[in-house]
PDB file of C-alpha atoms in Angstrom:
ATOM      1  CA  UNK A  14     277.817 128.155 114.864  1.00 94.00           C
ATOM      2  CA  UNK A  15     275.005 126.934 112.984  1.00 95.00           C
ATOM      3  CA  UNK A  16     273.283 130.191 110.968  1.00 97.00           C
ATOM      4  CA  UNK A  17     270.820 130.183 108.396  1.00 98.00           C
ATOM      5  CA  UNK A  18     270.934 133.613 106.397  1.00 98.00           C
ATOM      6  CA  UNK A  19     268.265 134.658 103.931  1.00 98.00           C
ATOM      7  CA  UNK A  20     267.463 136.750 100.735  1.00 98.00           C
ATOM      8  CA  UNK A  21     267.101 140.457 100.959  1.00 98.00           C
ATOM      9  CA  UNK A  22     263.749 141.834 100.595  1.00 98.00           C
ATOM     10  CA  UNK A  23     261.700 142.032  97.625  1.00 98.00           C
ATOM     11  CA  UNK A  24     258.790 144.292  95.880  1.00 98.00           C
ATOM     12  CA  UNK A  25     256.862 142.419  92.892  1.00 98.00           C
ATOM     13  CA  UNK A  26     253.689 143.022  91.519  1.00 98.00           C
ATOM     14  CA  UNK A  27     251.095 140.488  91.395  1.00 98.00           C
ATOM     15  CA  UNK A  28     251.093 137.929  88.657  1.00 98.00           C
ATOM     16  CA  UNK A  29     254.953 137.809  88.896  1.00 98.00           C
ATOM     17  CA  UNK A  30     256.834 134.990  90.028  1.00 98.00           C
ATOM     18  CA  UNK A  31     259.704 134.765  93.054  1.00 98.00           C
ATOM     19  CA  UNK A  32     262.475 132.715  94.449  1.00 98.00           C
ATOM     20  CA  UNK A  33     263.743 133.535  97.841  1.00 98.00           C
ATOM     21  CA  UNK A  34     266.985 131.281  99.480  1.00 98.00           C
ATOM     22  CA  UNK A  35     268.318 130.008 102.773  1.00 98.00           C
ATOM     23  CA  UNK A  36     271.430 129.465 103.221  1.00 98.00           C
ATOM     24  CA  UNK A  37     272.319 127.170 105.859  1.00 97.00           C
ATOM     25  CA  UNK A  38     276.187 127.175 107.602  1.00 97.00           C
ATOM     26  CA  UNK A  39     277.477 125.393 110.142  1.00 96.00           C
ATOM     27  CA  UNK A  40     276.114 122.420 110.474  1.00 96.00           C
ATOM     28  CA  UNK A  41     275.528 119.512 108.335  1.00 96.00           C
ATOM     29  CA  UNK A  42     273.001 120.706 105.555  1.00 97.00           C
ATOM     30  CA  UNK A  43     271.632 117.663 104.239  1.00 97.00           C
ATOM     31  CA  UNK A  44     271.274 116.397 108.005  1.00 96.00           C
ATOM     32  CA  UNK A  45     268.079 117.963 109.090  1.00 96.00           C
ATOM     33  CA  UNK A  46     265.019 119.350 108.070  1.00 95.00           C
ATOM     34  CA  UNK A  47     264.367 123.112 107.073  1.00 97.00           C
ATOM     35  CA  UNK A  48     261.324 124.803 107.502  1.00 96.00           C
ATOM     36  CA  UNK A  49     259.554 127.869 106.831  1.00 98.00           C
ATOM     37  CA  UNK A  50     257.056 129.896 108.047  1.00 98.00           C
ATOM     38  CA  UNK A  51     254.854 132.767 106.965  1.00 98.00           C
ATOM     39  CA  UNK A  52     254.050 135.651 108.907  1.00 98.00           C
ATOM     40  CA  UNK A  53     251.553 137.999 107.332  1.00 98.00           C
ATOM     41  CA  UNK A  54     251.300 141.772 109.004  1.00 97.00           C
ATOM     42  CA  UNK A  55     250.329 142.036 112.153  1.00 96.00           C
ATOM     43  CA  UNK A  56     249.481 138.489 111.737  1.00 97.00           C
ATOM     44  CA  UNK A  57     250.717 135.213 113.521  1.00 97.00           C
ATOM     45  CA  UNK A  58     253.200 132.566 112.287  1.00 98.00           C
ATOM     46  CA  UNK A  59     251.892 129.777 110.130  1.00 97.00           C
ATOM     47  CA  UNK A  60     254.090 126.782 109.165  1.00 96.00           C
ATOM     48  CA  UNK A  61     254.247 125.922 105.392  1.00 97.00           C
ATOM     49  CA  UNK A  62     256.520 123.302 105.166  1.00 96.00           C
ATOM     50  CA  UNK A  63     260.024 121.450 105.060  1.00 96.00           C
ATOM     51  CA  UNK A  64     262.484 120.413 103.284  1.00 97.00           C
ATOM     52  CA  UNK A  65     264.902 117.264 103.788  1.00 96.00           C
ATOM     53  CA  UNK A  66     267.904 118.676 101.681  1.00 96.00           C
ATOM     54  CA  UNK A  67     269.733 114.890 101.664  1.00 95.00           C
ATOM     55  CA  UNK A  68     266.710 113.470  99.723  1.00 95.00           C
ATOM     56  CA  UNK A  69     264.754 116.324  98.690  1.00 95.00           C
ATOM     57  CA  UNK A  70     261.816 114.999 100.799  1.00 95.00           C
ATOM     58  CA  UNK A  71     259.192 117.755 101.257  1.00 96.00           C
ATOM     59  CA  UNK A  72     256.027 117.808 103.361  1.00 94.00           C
ATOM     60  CA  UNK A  73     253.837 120.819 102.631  1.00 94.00           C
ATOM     61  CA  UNK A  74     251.045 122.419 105.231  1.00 94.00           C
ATOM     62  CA  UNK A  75     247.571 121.774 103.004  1.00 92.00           C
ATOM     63  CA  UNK A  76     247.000 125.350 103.372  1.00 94.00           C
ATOM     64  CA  UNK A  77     250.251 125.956 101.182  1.00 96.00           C
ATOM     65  CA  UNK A  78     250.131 122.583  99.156  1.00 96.00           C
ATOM     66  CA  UNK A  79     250.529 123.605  95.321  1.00 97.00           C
ATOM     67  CA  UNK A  80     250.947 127.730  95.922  1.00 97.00           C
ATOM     68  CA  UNK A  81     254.642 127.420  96.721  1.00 98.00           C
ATOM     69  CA  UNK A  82     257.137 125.557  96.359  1.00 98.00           C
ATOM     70  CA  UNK A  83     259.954 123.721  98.661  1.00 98.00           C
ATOM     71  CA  UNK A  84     263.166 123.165  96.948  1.00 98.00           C
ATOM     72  CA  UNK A  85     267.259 122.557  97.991  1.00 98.00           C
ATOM     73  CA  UNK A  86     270.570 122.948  96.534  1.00 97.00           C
ATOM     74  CA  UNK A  87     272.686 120.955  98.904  1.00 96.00           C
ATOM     75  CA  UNK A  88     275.635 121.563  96.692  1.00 97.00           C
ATOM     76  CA  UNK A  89     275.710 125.292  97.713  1.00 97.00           C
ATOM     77  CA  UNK A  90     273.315 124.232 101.363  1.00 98.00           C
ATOM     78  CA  UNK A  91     270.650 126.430 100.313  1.00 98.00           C
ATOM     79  CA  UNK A  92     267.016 125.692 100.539  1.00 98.00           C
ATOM     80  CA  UNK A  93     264.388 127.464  98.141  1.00 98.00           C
ATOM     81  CA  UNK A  94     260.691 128.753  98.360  1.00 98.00           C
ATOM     82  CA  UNK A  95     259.215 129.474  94.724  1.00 98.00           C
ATOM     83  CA  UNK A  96     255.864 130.862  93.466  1.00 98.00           C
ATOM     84  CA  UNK A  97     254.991 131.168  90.113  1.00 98.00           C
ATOM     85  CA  UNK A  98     252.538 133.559  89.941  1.00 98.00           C
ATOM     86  CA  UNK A  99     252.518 136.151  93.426  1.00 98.00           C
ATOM     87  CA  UNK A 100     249.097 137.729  94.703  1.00 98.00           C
ATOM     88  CA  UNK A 101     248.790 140.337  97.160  1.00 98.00           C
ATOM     89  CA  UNK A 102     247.805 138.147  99.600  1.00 98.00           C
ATOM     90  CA  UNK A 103     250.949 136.395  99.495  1.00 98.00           C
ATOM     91  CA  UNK A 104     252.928 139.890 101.172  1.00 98.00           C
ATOM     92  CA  UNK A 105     254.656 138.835 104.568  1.00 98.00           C
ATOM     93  CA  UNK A 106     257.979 137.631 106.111  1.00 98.00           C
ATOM     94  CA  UNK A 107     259.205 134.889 105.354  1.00 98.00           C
ATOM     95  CA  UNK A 108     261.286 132.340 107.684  1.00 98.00           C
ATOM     96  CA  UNK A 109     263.347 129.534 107.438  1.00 98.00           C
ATOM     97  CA  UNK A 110     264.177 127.487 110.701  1.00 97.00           C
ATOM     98  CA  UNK A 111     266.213 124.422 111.437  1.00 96.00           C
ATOM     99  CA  UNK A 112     266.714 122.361 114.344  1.00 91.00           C
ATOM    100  CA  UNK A 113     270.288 121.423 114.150  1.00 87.00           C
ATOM    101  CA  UNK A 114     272.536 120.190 116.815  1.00 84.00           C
ATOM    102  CA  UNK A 115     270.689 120.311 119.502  1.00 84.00           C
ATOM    103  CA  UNK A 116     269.833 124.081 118.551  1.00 88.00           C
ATOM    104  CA  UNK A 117     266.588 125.511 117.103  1.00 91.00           C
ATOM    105  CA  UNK A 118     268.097 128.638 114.308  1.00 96.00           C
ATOM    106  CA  UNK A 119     266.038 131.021 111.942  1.00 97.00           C
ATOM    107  CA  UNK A 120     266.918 132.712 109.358  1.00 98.00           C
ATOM    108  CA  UNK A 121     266.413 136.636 109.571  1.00 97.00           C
ATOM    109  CA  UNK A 122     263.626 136.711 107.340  1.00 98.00           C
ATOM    110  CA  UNK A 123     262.892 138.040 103.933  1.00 98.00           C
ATOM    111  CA  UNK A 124     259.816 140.206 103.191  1.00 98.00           C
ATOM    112  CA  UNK A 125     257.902 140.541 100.403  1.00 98.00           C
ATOM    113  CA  UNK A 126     255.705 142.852  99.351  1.00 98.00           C
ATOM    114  CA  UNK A 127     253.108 142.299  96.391  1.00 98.00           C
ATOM    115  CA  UNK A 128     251.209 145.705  94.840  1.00 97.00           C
ATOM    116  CA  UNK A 129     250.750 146.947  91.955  1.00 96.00           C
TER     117      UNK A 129
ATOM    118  CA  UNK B  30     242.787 120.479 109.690  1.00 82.00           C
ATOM    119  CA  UNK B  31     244.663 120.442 113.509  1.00 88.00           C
ATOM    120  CA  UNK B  32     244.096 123.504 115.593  1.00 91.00           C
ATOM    121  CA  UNK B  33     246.159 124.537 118.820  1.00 94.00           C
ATOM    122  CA  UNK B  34     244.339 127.425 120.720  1.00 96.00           C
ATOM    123  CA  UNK B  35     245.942 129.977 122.678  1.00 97.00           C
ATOM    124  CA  UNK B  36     244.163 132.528 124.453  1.00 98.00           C
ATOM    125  CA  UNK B  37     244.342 135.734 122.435  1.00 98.00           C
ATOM    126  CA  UNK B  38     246.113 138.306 125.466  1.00 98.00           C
ATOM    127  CA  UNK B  39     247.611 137.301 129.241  1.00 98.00           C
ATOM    128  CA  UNK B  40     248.019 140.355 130.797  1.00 97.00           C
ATOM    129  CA  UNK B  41     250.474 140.290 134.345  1.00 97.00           C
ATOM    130  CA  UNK B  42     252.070 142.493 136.492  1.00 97.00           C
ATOM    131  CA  UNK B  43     256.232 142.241 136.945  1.00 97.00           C
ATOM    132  CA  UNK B  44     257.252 139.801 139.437  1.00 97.00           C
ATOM    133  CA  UNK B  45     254.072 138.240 138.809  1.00 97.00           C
ATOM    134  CA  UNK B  46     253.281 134.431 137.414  1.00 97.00           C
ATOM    135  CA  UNK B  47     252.321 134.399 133.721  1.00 98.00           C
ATOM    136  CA  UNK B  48     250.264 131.634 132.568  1.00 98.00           C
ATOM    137  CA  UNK B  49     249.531 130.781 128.755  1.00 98.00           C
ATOM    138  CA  UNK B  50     247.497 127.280 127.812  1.00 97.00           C
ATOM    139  CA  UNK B  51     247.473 125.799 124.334  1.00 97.00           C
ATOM    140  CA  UNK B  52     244.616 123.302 123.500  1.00 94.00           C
ATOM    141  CA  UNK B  53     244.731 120.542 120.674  1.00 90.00           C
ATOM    142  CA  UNK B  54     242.882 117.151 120.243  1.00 87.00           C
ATOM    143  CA  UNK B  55     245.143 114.743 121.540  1.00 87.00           C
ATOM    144  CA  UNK B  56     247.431 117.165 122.762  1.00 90.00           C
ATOM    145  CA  UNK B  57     249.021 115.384 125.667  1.00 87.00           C
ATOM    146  CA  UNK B  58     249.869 112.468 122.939  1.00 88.00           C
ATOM    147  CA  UNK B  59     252.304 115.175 121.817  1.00 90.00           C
ATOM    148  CA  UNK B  60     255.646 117.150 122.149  1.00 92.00           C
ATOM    149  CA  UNK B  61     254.852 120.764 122.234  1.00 95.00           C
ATOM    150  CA  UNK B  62     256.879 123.573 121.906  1.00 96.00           C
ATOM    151  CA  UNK B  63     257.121 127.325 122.772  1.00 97.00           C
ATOM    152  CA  UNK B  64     258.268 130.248 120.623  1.00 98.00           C
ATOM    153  CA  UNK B  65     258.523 133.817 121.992  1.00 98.00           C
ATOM    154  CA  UNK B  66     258.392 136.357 119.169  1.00 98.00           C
ATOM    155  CA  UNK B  67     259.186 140.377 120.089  1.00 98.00           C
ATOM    156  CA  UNK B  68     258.473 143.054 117.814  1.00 96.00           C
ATOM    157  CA  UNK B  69     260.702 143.032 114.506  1.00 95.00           C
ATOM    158  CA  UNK B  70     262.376 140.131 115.463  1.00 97.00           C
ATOM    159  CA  UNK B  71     262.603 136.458 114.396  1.00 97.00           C
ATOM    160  CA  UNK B  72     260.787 134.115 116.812  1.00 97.00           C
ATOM    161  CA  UNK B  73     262.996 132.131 119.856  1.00 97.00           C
ATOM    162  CA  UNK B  74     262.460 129.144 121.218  1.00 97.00           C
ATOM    163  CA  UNK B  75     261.649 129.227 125.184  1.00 97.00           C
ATOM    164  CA  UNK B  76     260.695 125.636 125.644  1.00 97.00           C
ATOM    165  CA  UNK B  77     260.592 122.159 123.455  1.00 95.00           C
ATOM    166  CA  UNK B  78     259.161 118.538 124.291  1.00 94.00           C
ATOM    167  CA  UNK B  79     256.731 120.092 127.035  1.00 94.00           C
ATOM    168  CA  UNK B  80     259.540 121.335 129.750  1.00 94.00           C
ATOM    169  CA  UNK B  81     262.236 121.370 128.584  1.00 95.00           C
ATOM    170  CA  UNK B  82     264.894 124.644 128.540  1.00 96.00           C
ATOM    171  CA  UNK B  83     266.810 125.274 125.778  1.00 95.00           C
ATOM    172  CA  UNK B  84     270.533 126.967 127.112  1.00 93.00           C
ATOM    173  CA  UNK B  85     270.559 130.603 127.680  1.00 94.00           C
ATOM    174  CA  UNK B  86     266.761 130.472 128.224  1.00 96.00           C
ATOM    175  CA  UNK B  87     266.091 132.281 131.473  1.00 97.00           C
ATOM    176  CA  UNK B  88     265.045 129.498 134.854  1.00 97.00           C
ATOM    177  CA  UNK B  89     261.531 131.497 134.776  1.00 97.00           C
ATOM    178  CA  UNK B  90     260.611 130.305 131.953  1.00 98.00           C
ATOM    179  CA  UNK B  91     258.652 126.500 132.252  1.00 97.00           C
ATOM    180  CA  UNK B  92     256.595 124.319 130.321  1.00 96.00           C
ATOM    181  CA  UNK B  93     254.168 121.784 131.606  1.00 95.00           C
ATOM    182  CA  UNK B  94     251.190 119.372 130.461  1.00 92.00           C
ATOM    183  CA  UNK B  95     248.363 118.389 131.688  1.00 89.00           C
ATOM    184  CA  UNK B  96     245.180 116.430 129.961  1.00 86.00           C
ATOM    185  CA  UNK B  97     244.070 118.280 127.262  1.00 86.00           C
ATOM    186  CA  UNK B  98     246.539 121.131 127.986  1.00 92.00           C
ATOM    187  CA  UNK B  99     249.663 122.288 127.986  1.00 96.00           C
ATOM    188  CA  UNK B 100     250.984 125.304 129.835  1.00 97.00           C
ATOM    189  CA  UNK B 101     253.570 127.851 129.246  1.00 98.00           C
ATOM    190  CA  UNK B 102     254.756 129.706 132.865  1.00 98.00           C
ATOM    191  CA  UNK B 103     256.868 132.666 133.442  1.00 98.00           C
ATOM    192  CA  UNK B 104     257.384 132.987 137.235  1.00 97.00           C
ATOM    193  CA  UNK B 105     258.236 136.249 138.313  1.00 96.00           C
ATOM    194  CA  UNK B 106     257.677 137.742 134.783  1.00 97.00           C
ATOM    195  CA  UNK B 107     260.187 141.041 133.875  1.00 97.00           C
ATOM    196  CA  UNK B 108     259.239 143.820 131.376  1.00 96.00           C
ATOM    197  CA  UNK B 109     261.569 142.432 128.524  1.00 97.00           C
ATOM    198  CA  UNK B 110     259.538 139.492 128.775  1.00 98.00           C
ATOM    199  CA  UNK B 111     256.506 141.474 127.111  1.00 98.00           C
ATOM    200  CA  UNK B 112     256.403 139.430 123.405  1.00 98.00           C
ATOM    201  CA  UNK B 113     253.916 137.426 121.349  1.00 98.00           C
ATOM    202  CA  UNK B 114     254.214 133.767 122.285  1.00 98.00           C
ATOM    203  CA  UNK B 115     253.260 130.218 119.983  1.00 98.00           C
ATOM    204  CA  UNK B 116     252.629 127.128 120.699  1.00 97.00           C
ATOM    205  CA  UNK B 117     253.855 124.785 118.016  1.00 95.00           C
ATOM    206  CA  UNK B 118     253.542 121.205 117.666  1.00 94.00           C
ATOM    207  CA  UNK B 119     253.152 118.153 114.951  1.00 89.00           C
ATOM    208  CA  UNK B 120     249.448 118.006 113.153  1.00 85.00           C
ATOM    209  CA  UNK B 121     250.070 114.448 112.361  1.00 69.00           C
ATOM    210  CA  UNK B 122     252.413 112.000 112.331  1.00 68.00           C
ATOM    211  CA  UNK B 123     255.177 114.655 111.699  1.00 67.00           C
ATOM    212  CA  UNK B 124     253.978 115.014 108.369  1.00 76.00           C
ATOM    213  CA  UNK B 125     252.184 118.531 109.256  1.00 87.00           C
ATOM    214  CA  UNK B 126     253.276 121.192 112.071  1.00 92.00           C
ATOM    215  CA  UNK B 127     251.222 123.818 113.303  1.00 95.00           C
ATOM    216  CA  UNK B 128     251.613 126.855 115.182  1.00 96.00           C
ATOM    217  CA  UNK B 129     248.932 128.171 117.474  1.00 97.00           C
ATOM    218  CA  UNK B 130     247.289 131.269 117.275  1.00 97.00           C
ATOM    219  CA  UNK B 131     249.886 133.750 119.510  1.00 98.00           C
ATOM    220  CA  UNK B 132     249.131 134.835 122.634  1.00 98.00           C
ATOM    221  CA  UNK B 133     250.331 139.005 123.236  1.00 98.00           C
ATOM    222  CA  UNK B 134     251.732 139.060 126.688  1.00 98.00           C
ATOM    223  CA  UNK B 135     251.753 142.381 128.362  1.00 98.00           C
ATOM    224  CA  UNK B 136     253.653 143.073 131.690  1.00 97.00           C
ATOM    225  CA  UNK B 137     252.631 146.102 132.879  1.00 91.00           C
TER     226      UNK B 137
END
């Protein structure tokens, strides 16, 4: 079964930086791309980007070119999104998605919540 | 940058035919997609390339294009069928997706 589980939630205050994983099971991890997607409250879904773990390719949405950042491990088939230095703005859930095997998965998402 | 719009709310009664468009230059040059998202919950997929069914997705639901549009239908819509749906498709040349803007479907 292909599953994609994610990082717990987190609470930072602004200026700090974050890591959050995906970690992919089931399927071939360096096979396919992983995405994710923001969802800000009440808000609707907004693709960021994705990762090619085999490679490391990575295609980023120009609204989130060079605030985050896309990463992979494909020794442990987890994929990464980074920022260095969190605003409030950036508070939402967070999902990763894959299309593998003929099957479309997301992660459960991870929310995270800027304030000071 | 490339925009897909959705009308904001479709509002139906059950049993009734849902209909939800999603506009985009050049749309019909492209494979579009269909998420349904209910409350706390990660978004499904209902329909990829256009028309297609993924398995377990319900007969009612059905995709179609058109020109300049592409349409999401639920015949015979049921209350659990009450969600936020998206639109998603490639910006360009698979180097950018986009969702659309969500349409709130209420069956009531």
């Amino acid at each position: 079964e292909v599953q994609l589980v994610q990082s717990g939630a987190e609470v930072k205050k602004p200026g700090e930086s974050l890591k959050i994983s995906c970690k992919g099971s089931g399927y071939s991890f360096t096979s396919y791309w992983i995405g994710w997607v923001r969802q800000m409250p009440g808000k609707g879904l907004e693709w960021m980007g994705i990762i090619y773990p085999g490679d490391s390719d990575t295609r980023y949405s120009p609204s989130f070119q060079g605030q985050v950042t896309i990463s992979a491990d494909k020794s442990i088939s987890t994929a990464y999104l980074q920022w260095s230095s969190l605003k409030a703005s950036d508070t939402a859930m967070y999902y990763c998605a894959v299309n593998a095997l003929g099957v479309d998965v997301w992660g459960q998402g991870t929310t995270v919540t800027v304030s000071s | 940058s490339y925009v897909l719009a959705q009308p904001p709310s479709v509002s139906v009664a059950p049993g009734q035919t849902a209909s939800i468009t999603c506009g985009g230059i050049n749309i019909e040059t492209k494979s579009v997609h269909w998420y349904q998202q209910k409350p706390g919950q990660a978004p499904e997929l209902v329909v990829y390339d256009d028309s297609d069914r993924p398995s377990g997705i319900p007969e009612r639901f059905s995709g179609s294009s058109s020109g300049t549009t592409v349409t999401l239908t639920i015949s015979g819509a049921q209350v659990e069928d009450e969600a936020d749906y998206y639109c998603y498709s490639a910006a360009d040349n698979n180097q950018n997706w986009v969702f659309g803007g969500g349409t709130k479907l209420t069956v009531l």
